[in-house]
C-alpha cells in the first residue's frame, strides 16, 4: 500500500482479555518494527522483523507480548491477559531494510485502552 | 540512562518567532544516525531529517535548520519564523551501528505550541 496501515485504530478491552493488533507495511519493505508510545512519552522499541523472522525482540516487556510476520508482509502484535498498564498507542513502522540507517515510515497507530 | 534527552517538555511561541528545540544524545558507538520526527495532533510520526555521525555540517531546509555538534553530543532543531502549522510534538531519535541501526531510541519529545 501507499503507507503503513494499522488496524484497529482504537481498541477498548477489559483486563485479562486477549488482543491482536495488525500492521500492513509499505509494499516491498522488508523491515517492520513495533513501538509502544505511552502518554507524554516518546515511542519505545518493542520488536523488529527482517522478513519473516524477529531479528530483535529485546523490547517486548514480558511473555504476554508476542508478534508474528508469517509471510514477511503483514504483522500481528498479540497481547495476552491484558493489564491496565498495557494501555498505550502501539505504532508500527516499516523501512526498505537495506543496509545502513533506514528511515522509518510510521503508521497512525492503534490506541489500546485496557479497562 | 536515557540515550536521547529532550529537556524541553513544552514550548510556546507566537507566530513568526524563531524557536530552537534541543536534543542531547548519549552513545558509545562511533557510527550512528540521528533523526528528527514531527508528530502532529493527528498522531502519525513524520520524518524530518536524518544525519550520520560523520557529517557535522549544518543543514537548512526552508524554515528548518539543524545544528549537529559532536563535541556536545547535541543535535538541535531550529524553526525560523514559526507558523501555527508547526504546532506538534517533535521527537529526536538515535540509531546505532551496534544494533545495525535497527533499534531507534526516541527522546520524550518537545511539544511546540505556536500561537497566532
Tab-separated table of C-alpha atoms in Angstrom:
chain	number	residue	atom	x	y	z
A	1	UNK	CA	0.000	0.000	0.000
A	2	UNK	CA	0.930	3.647	-0.138
A	3	UNK	CA	1.581	3.932	3.567
A	4	UNK	CA	1.723	1.817	6.709
A	5	UNK	CA	-1.751	0.728	7.688
A	6	UNK	CA	-2.722	-0.274	11.220
A	7	UNK	CA	-5.941	-1.787	12.448
A	8	UNK	CA	-7.864	-1.279	14.588
A	9	UNK	CA	-7.266	2.412	15.140
A	10	UNK	CA	-8.878	2.109	18.555
A	11	UNK	CA	-9.389	-0.891	20.768
A	12	UNK	CA	-11.033	-0.936	24.163
A	13	UNK	CA	-10.821	-4.163	26.105
A	14	UNK	CA	-11.208	-5.470	29.608
A	15	UNK	CA	-8.385	-6.531	31.843
A	16	UNK	CA	-7.440	-10.134	31.215
A	17	UNK	CA	-8.630	-10.287	27.607
A	18	UNK	CA	-6.566	-11.178	24.541
A	19	UNK	CA	-5.872	-8.541	21.885
A	20	UNK	CA	-4.443	-8.608	18.366
A	21	UNK	CA	-3.175	-5.532	16.554
A	22	UNK	CA	-2.433	-5.678	12.848
A	23	UNK	CA	0.120	-3.857	10.716
A	24	UNK	CA	0.294	-3.764	6.933
A	25	UNK	CA	3.635	-2.236	5.893
A	26	UNK	CA	4.559	-0.374	2.751
A	27	UNK	CA	4.708	-2.799	-0.150
A	28	UNK	CA	8.244	-4.054	-0.677
A	29	UNK	CA	9.542	-3.004	2.737
A	30	UNK	CA	11.357	-5.943	4.281
A	31	UNK	CA	11.897	-4.430	7.720
A	32	UNK	CA	8.999	-3.974	10.133
A	33	UNK	CA	9.038	-2.512	13.616
A	34	UNK	CA	6.649	-2.290	16.549
A	35	UNK	CA	6.888	0.554	19.050
A	36	UNK	CA	4.755	1.500	22.025
A	37	UNK	CA	4.012	5.095	22.940
A	38	UNK	CA	2.612	5.933	26.344
A	39	UNK	CA	1.002	9.284	27.014
A	40	UNK	CA	3.537	12.100	27.028
A	41	UNK	CA	6.414	9.822	26.096
A	42	UNK	CA	8.414	9.005	23.017
A	43	UNK	CA	7.997	5.731	21.144
A	44	UNK	CA	9.628	2.775	22.856
A	45	UNK	CA	11.072	-0.100	20.826
A	46	UNK	CA	9.332	-3.471	21.115
A	47	UNK	CA	10.419	-5.717	18.246
A	48	UNK	CA	11.953	-5.643	14.788
A	49	UNK	CA	11.427	-8.067	11.887
A	50	UNK	CA	13.627	-8.565	8.882
A	51	UNK	CA	11.499	-10.613	6.513
A	52	UNK	CA	9.617	-13.281	8.436
A	53	UNK	CA	11.970	-13.558	11.384
A	54	UNK	CA	12.116	-11.470	14.536
A	55	UNK	CA	15.642	-10.068	14.358
A	56	UNK	CA	15.402	-8.301	17.715
A	57	UNK	CA	12.615	-8.793	20.263
A	58	UNK	CA	14.501	-7.367	23.217
A	59	UNK	CA	11.919	-4.634	23.767
A	60	UNK	CA	8.960	-6.912	24.423
A	61	UNK	CA	8.145	-6.251	28.083
A	62	UNK	CA	7.218	-9.810	29.064
A	63	UNK	CA	5.946	-13.101	27.696
A	64	UNK	CA	2.395	-11.803	27.391
A	65	UNK	CA	3.538	-9.953	24.284
A	66	UNK	CA	4.224	-11.775	21.042
A	67	UNK	CA	4.448	-10.731	17.398
A	68	UNK	CA	4.456	-12.639	14.134
A	69	UNK	CA	5.045	-11.911	10.485
A	70	UNK	CA	4.453	-15.267	8.809
A	71	UNK	CA	4.746	-14.227	5.166
A	72	UNK	CA	7.148	-11.351	5.519
A	73	UNK	CA	4.498	-8.696	4.979
A	74	UNK	CA	1.607	-8.196	7.417
A	75	UNK	CA	2.477	-8.441	11.096
A	76	UNK	CA	0.293	-9.055	14.134
A	77	UNK	CA	1.155	-7.979	17.661
A	78	UNK	CA	-0.571	-10.219	20.191
A	79	UNK	CA	-1.116	-9.359	23.832
A	80	UNK	CA	-2.404	-11.993	26.226
A	81	UNK	CA	-4.062	-11.388	29.592
A	82	UNK	CA	-4.062	-7.639	29.086
A	83	UNK	CA	-3.338	-5.370	32.029
A	84	UNK	CA	-4.244	-1.714	32.577
A	85	UNK	CA	-0.571	-0.827	32.175
A	86	UNK	CA	-0.680	-2.080	28.598
A	87	UNK	CA	-2.820	0.912	27.653
A	88	UNK	CA	-0.858	2.902	25.068
A	89	UNK	CA	-0.635	3.649	21.379
A	90	UNK	CA	1.049	0.824	19.503
A	91	UNK	CA	2.926	2.097	16.493
A	92	UNK	CA	4.081	0.077	13.545
A	93	UNK	CA	6.770	1.244	11.128
A	94	UNK	CA	8.440	-0.179	8.067
A	95	UNK	CA	11.588	0.533	6.106
A	96	UNK	CA	13.208	-0.774	2.934
A	97	UNK	CA	15.525	-2.892	5.063
A	98	UNK	CA	18.655	-2.255	3.024
A	99	UNK	CA	21.956	-1.758	4.807
A	100	UNK	CA	22.652	1.451	6.607
A	101	UNK	CA	20.274	3.580	8.570
A	102	UNK	CA	16.853	3.335	7.099
A	103	UNK	CA	14.207	5.934	7.607
A	104	UNK	CA	11.202	4.503	9.397
A	105	UNK	CA	7.767	5.265	7.988
A	106	UNK	CA	5.173	5.042	10.720
A	107	UNK	CA	1.517	4.155	10.693
A	108	UNK	CA	-1.124	6.144	12.557
A	109	UNK	CA	-1.071	3.671	15.439
A	110	UNK	CA	-3.538	1.514	17.317
A	111	UNK	CA	-4.735	3.043	20.560
A	112	UNK	CA	-5.291	0.319	23.146
A	113	UNK	CA	-7.281	1.032	26.272
A	114	UNK	CA	-7.491	-1.667	28.924
A	115	UNK	CA	-10.277	-1.071	31.436
B	1	UNK	CA	20.256	6.050	31.344
B	2	UNK	CA	18.379	7.944	28.692
B	3	UNK	CA	20.115	7.725	25.336
B	4	UNK	CA	18.215	10.733	23.997
B	5	UNK	CA	17.236	13.652	26.179
B	6	UNK	CA	14.866	16.399	25.200
B	7	UNK	CA	14.828	18.618	28.240
B	8	UNK	CA	12.167	20.993	26.965
B	9	UNK	CA	8.807	19.395	27.627
B	10	UNK	CA	6.720	22.173	26.127
B	11	UNK	CA	7.457	25.471	24.380
B	12	UNK	CA	5.001	28.201	23.446
B	13	UNK	CA	5.827	30.901	20.934
B	14	UNK	CA	3.947	33.482	18.946
B	15	UNK	CA	3.787	33.093	15.194
B	16	UNK	CA	6.853	34.389	13.331
B	17	UNK	CA	9.143	33.871	16.297
B	18	UNK	CA	12.180	31.631	15.886
B	19	UNK	CA	12.364	28.598	18.155
B	20	UNK	CA	15.069	26.026	18.890
B	21	UNK	CA	14.346	22.520	20.111
B	22	UNK	CA	17.191	20.887	21.998
B	23	UNK	CA	18.348	17.288	21.721
B	24	UNK	CA	21.225	15.694	23.605
B	25	UNK	CA	22.217	12.100	22.951
B	26	UNK	CA	24.477	9.521	24.515
B	27	UNK	CA	26.224	6.678	22.706
B	28	UNK	CA	29.458	4.696	22.778
B	29	UNK	CA	29.258	3.950	19.080
B	30	UNK	CA	31.353	5.986	16.694
B	31	UNK	CA	28.895	5.312	13.905
B	32	UNK	CA	25.313	6.332	14.480
B	33	UNK	CA	22.441	8.256	12.990
B	34	UNK	CA	20.299	10.992	14.428
B	35	UNK	CA	16.765	11.813	13.380
B	36	UNK	CA	14.015	14.310	13.975
B	37	UNK	CA	10.369	13.343	13.633
B	38	UNK	CA	7.247	15.500	13.893
B	39	UNK	CA	4.035	14.198	15.447
B	40	UNK	CA	1.104	16.495	14.647
B	41	UNK	CA	-2.181	16.215	16.539
B	42	UNK	CA	-3.328	13.562	14.047
B	43	UNK	CA	-0.746	11.284	15.670
B	44	UNK	CA	1.288	9.975	12.739
B	45	UNK	CA	5.043	10.457	13.084
B	46	UNK	CA	6.525	12.271	10.111
B	47	UNK	CA	10.207	12.039	9.234
B	48	UNK	CA	12.041	15.376	9.013
B	49	UNK	CA	15.761	14.674	8.818
B	50	UNK	CA	18.476	12.037	9.192
B	51	UNK	CA	22.091	12.844	9.925
B	52	UNK	CA	25.012	10.421	10.248
B	53	UNK	CA	27.763	10.776	12.833
B	54	UNK	CA	30.424	11.605	10.260
B	55	UNK	CA	28.612	14.570	8.825
B	56	UNK	CA	28.626	17.568	11.126
B	57	UNK	CA	27.599	20.057	8.501
B	58	UNK	CA	24.583	22.055	9.467
B	59	UNK	CA	21.571	21.597	7.261
B	60	UNK	CA	18.879	24.003	6.196
B	61	UNK	CA	15.595	23.094	4.581
B	62	UNK	CA	13.300	26.046	4.095
B	63	UNK	CA	12.410	27.384	7.541
B	64	UNK	CA	14.008	24.372	9.247
B	65	UNK	CA	17.649	24.073	10.202
B	66	UNK	CA	19.637	21.581	12.216
B	67	UNK	CA	22.828	22.060	14.196
B	68	UNK	CA	24.829	18.890	14.904
B	69	UNK	CA	27.719	19.205	17.367
B	70	UNK	CA	29.544	16.013	18.332
B	71	UNK	CA	31.614	17.884	20.911
B	72	UNK	CA	28.478	18.496	22.979
B	73	UNK	CA	26.515	15.444	21.736
B	74	UNK	CA	23.729	17.697	20.572
B	75	UNK	CA	21.504	17.798	17.531
B	76	UNK	CA	19.332	20.874	17.830
B	77	UNK	CA	16.479	21.871	15.562
B	78	UNK	CA	15.539	25.461	14.772
B	79	UNK	CA	12.342	26.650	13.155
B	80	UNK	CA	12.624	30.150	11.734
B	81	UNK	CA	9.538	32.353	11.503
B	82	UNK	CA	7.313	29.746	13.124
B	83	UNK	CA	3.790	29.162	11.875
B	84	UNK	CA	0.683	27.766	13.525
B	85	UNK	CA	1.034	24.628	11.375
B	86	UNK	CA	4.333	23.911	13.126
B	87	UNK	CA	2.418	23.109	16.301
B	88	UNK	CA	3.189	19.481	17.074
B	89	UNK	CA	5.317	17.244	19.249
B	90	UNK	CA	8.852	16.880	17.939
B	91	UNK	CA	10.981	13.836	18.671
B	92	UNK	CA	14.704	13.372	18.362
B	93	UNK	CA	15.934	9.791	17.837
B	94	UNK	CA	19.180	7.838	17.701
B	95	UNK	CA	20.115	4.586	15.945
B	96	UNK	CA	23.464	2.900	16.452
B	97	UNK	CA	25.757	0.668	14.416
B	98	UNK	CA	25.944	-1.836	17.270
B	99	UNK	CA	22.270	-2.602	16.655
B	100	UNK	CA	22.631	-2.461	12.863
B	101	UNK	CA	20.759	0.817	13.013
B	102	UNK	CA	17.507	-1.037	13.584
B	103	UNK	CA	16.768	-0.043	17.151
B	104	UNK	CA	15.679	3.557	17.415
B	105	UNK	CA	15.866	5.375	20.735
B	106	UNK	CA	13.470	8.285	20.957
B	107	UNK	CA	13.526	11.189	23.337
B	108	UNK	CA	10.405	12.066	25.300
B	109	UNK	CA	9.516	14.815	22.852
B	110	UNK	CA	9.029	18.571	22.932
B	111	UNK	CA	5.536	19.902	22.439
B	112	UNK	CA	5.605	23.113	20.408
B	113	UNK	CA	2.638	25.462	20.574
B	114	UNK	CA	2.651	28.242	18.009
B	115	UNK	CA	0.023	30.854	18.733
B	116	UNK	CA	-1.344	33.230	16.103
